[in-house]
Every structure is written in C-alpha cells, then in structure tokens.
Amino acid sequence: MKKKSTVLRRCVACKKLLDRQQLWRVIRDHKDGVVLNDGMGRSAYLCPNEACLEEAQRRKRLQKALRCQVPETVFQVLQKRLIPSIGLVAKAR
Ligand SMILES: [Zn+2]
C-alpha cells in the first residue's frame, strides 16, 4: 500500500518550506518553455501571495531557479490569481 505523505517544497522568494499543494508551480518545460501548474522539467515553487510574487519578480528568483528567461506573461498570470484583499478591508462605515 502506498503511504500518502506531504511533499514539501521551498518557495523561491521567502525560502519557506511548504506543502507542495499550497504553492504555485512554475515549470521549465522542454517543449513549451515556461509553463504553470503542469509540465515536464525543472520546477520552481512560489507562495501564492503578493509579497513572494513581487520578491521573485524583482530579484529574478524564478529565472535563477529555472536557469532560463521567464516571460512577463507568467508573472501577469500569477498576479491575476492573487485574491484582491485591499477592497475588502477598505469598507465604508
Ligand atoms: Zn514565499
């Protein structure tokens, strides 16, 4: 019987170890270049939050982890996945 275990991966920005399920996965696919979620090849992981996304983008952490260029569109897609929380906090009284 196969034991189900938690697979930990390190975020490229904050270096925290987290359950793989909770992280965004960016893959350098052999065929398609840099892709998200699924692919075959070298992978980098990122926490799904604005701070880590920004840090990764600013310091080129994904590029370094994957050892290739990461297109701007990849960051744009990830940015869209962020849950907008600012609007919820600024509630009018
Ligand atoms: Zn992180």
PDB file of C-alpha atoms and ligand atoms in Angstrom:
ATOM      1  CA  MET A   1       0.000   0.000   0.000  1.00  0.00           C
ATOM      2  CA  LYS A   2       1.145   3.486  -0.836  1.00  0.00           C
ATOM      3  CA  LYS A   3       1.518   5.888   2.025  1.00  0.00           C
ATOM      4  CA  LYS A   4       0.207   9.353   1.361  1.00  0.00           C
ATOM      5  CA  SER A   5       2.746  11.840   2.541  1.00  0.00           C
ATOM      6  CA  THR A   6       3.118  15.568   2.394  1.00  0.00           C
ATOM      7  CA  VAL A   7       5.637  16.732  -0.141  1.00  0.00           C
ATOM      8  CA  LEU A   8       7.434  19.845   0.951  1.00  0.00           C
ATOM      9  CA  ARG A   9       8.804  22.371  -1.478  1.00  0.00           C
ATOM     10  CA  ARG A  10      10.727  25.568  -0.924  1.00  0.00           C
ATOM     11  CA  CYS A  11       9.412  28.919  -2.080  1.00  0.00           C
ATOM     12  CA  VAL A  12      11.995  30.646  -4.283  1.00  0.00           C
ATOM     13  CA  ALA A  13      11.240  34.024  -2.693  1.00  0.00           C
ATOM     14  CA  CYS A  14      10.930  33.568   1.086  1.00  0.00           C
ATOM     15  CA  LYS A  15      12.626  30.136   1.269  1.00  0.00           C
ATOM     16  CA  LYS A  16       9.900  28.723   3.455  1.00  0.00           C
ATOM     17  CA  LEU A  17       9.129  25.034   3.186  1.00  0.00           C
ATOM     18  CA  LEU A  18       5.503  24.407   2.422  1.00  0.00           C
ATOM     19  CA  ASP A  19       3.216  21.641   1.269  1.00  0.00           C
ATOM     20  CA  ARG A  20       3.529  21.390  -2.480  1.00  0.00           C
ATOM     21  CA  GLN A  21      -0.263  21.628  -2.804  1.00  0.00           C
ATOM     22  CA  GLN A  22      -0.232  25.135  -1.397  1.00  0.00           C
ATOM     23  CA  LEU A  23       2.381  26.547  -3.708  1.00  0.00           C
ATOM     24  CA  TRP A  24       2.343  27.811  -7.246  1.00  0.00           C
ATOM     25  CA  ARG A  25       4.438  25.691  -9.531  1.00  0.00           C
ATOM     26  CA  VAL A  26       6.361  27.126 -12.442  1.00  0.00           C
ATOM     27  CA  ILE A  27       7.934  24.635 -14.803  1.00  0.00           C
ATOM     28  CA  ARG A  28      10.526  24.972 -17.475  1.00  0.00           C
ATOM     29  CA  ASP A  29       9.026  22.552 -19.942  1.00  0.00           C
ATOM     30  CA  HIS A  30      11.234  21.025 -22.594  1.00  0.00           C
ATOM     31  CA  LYS A  31       8.704  21.653 -25.334  1.00  0.00           C
ATOM     32  CA  ASP A  32       6.633  24.649 -24.332  1.00  0.00           C
ATOM     33  CA  GLY A  33       9.062  26.824 -22.434  1.00  0.00           C
ATOM     34  CA  VAL A  34       7.982  28.216 -19.078  1.00  0.00           C
ATOM     35  CA  VAL A  35       4.555  26.952 -18.068  1.00  0.00           C
ATOM     36  CA  LEU A  36       2.407  26.881 -14.942  1.00  0.00           C
ATOM     37  CA  ASN A  37       0.863  24.012 -12.977  1.00  0.00           C
ATOM     38  CA  ASP A  38       1.837  21.061 -15.150  1.00  0.00           C
ATOM     39  CA  GLY A  39       4.798  20.206 -17.246  1.00  0.00           C
ATOM     40  CA  MET A  40       7.913  18.132 -17.509  1.00  0.00           C
ATOM     41  CA  GLY A  41      11.163  19.616 -16.426  1.00  0.00           C
ATOM     42  CA  ARG A  42      12.824  21.788 -13.838  1.00  0.00           C
ATOM     43  CA  SER A  43      10.344  23.312 -11.402  1.00  0.00           C
ATOM     44  CA  ALA A  44      10.275  26.309  -9.136  1.00  0.00           C
ATOM     45  CA  TYR A  45       7.740  26.959  -6.394  1.00  0.00           C
ATOM     46  CA  LEU A  46       6.266  30.156  -5.096  1.00  0.00           C
ATOM     47  CA  CYS A  47       3.879  31.051  -2.255  1.00  0.00           C
ATOM     48  CA  PRO A  48       0.563  32.302  -3.591  1.00  0.00           C
ATOM     49  CA  ASN A  49       0.926  35.779  -2.161  1.00  0.00           C
ATOM     50  CA  GLU A  50       1.816  39.231  -3.377  1.00  0.00           C
ATOM     51  CA  ALA A  51       4.974  39.598  -1.311  1.00  0.00           C
ATOM     52  CA  CYS A  52       6.599  36.461  -2.685  1.00  0.00           C
ATOM     53  CA  LEU A  53       5.475  37.169  -6.228  1.00  0.00           C
ATOM     54  CA  GLU A  54       6.972  40.639  -6.061  1.00  0.00           C
ATOM     55  CA  GLU A  55      10.166  39.413  -4.495  1.00  0.00           C
ATOM     56  CA  ALA A  56      10.536  36.698  -7.109  1.00  0.00           C
ATOM     57  CA  GLN A  57       9.942  39.138  -9.922  1.00  0.00           C
ATOM     58  CA  ARG A  58      12.218  41.860  -8.595  1.00  0.00           C
ATOM     59  CA  ARG A  59      15.118  39.581  -7.757  1.00  0.00           C
ATOM     60  CA  LYS A  60      14.640  37.276 -10.722  1.00  0.00           C
ATOM     61  CA  ARG A  61      14.273  34.287  -8.416  1.00  0.00           C
ATOM     62  CA  LEU A  62      12.304  32.219 -10.895  1.00  0.00           C
ATOM     63  CA  GLN A  63      14.817  32.900 -13.625  1.00  0.00           C
ATOM     64  CA  LYS A  64      17.632  31.782 -11.343  1.00  0.00           C
ATOM     65  CA  ALA A  65      15.803  28.687 -10.150  1.00  0.00           C
ATOM     66  CA  LEU A  66      14.825  27.622 -13.653  1.00  0.00           C
ATOM     67  CA  ARG A  67      18.032  28.839 -15.291  1.00  0.00           C
ATOM     68  CA  CYS A  68      16.183  30.476 -18.132  1.00  0.00           C
ATOM     69  CA  GLN A  69      14.240  33.590 -19.020  1.00  0.00           C
ATOM     70  CA  VAL A  70      10.733  33.833 -17.596  1.00  0.00           C
ATOM     71  CA  PRO A  71       8.321  35.725 -19.825  1.00  0.00           C
ATOM     72  CA  GLU A  72       6.433  38.684 -18.398  1.00  0.00           C
ATOM     73  CA  THR A  73       3.157  36.900 -19.148  1.00  0.00           C
ATOM     74  CA  VAL A  74       3.918  34.281 -16.494  1.00  0.00           C
ATOM     75  CA  PHE A  75       4.064  36.982 -13.830  1.00  0.00           C
ATOM     76  CA  GLN A  76       0.937  38.600 -15.207  1.00  0.00           C
ATOM     77  CA  VAL A  77      -0.997  35.348 -14.951  1.00  0.00           C
ATOM     78  CA  LEU A  78       0.169  34.840 -11.373  1.00  0.00           C
ATOM     79  CA  GLN A  79      -0.733  38.396 -10.466  1.00  0.00           C
ATOM     80  CA  LYS A  80      -4.264  37.796 -11.697  1.00  0.00           C
ATOM     81  CA  ARG A  81      -4.509  34.777  -9.449  1.00  0.00           C
ATOM     82  CA  LEU A  82      -3.914  36.853  -6.350  1.00  0.00           C
ATOM     83  CA  ILE A  83      -7.045  37.381  -4.332  1.00  0.00           C
ATOM     84  CA  PRO A  84      -7.744  41.101  -4.140  1.00  0.00           C
ATOM     85  CA  SER A  85      -7.978  41.850  -0.431  1.00  0.00           C
ATOM     86  CA  ILE A  86      -7.490  45.617  -0.367  1.00  0.00           C
ATOM     87  CA  GLY A  87     -11.053  46.350  -1.448  1.00  0.00           C
ATOM     88  CA  LEU A  88     -12.480  44.191   1.325  1.00  0.00           C
ATOM     89  CA  VAL A  89     -10.506  45.926   4.057  1.00  0.00           C
ATOM     90  CA  ALA A  90     -11.423  49.451   2.965  1.00  0.00           C
ATOM     91  CA  LYS A  91     -15.090  49.205   3.793  1.00  0.00           C
ATOM     92  CA  ALA A  92     -17.081  52.395   4.129  1.00  0.00           C
ATOM     93  CA  ARG A  93     -18.698  52.951   7.507  1.00  0.00           C
TER      94      ARG A  93
HETATM   95 ZN    ZN B   1       7.224  32.534  -0.260  1.00  0.00          ZN
END
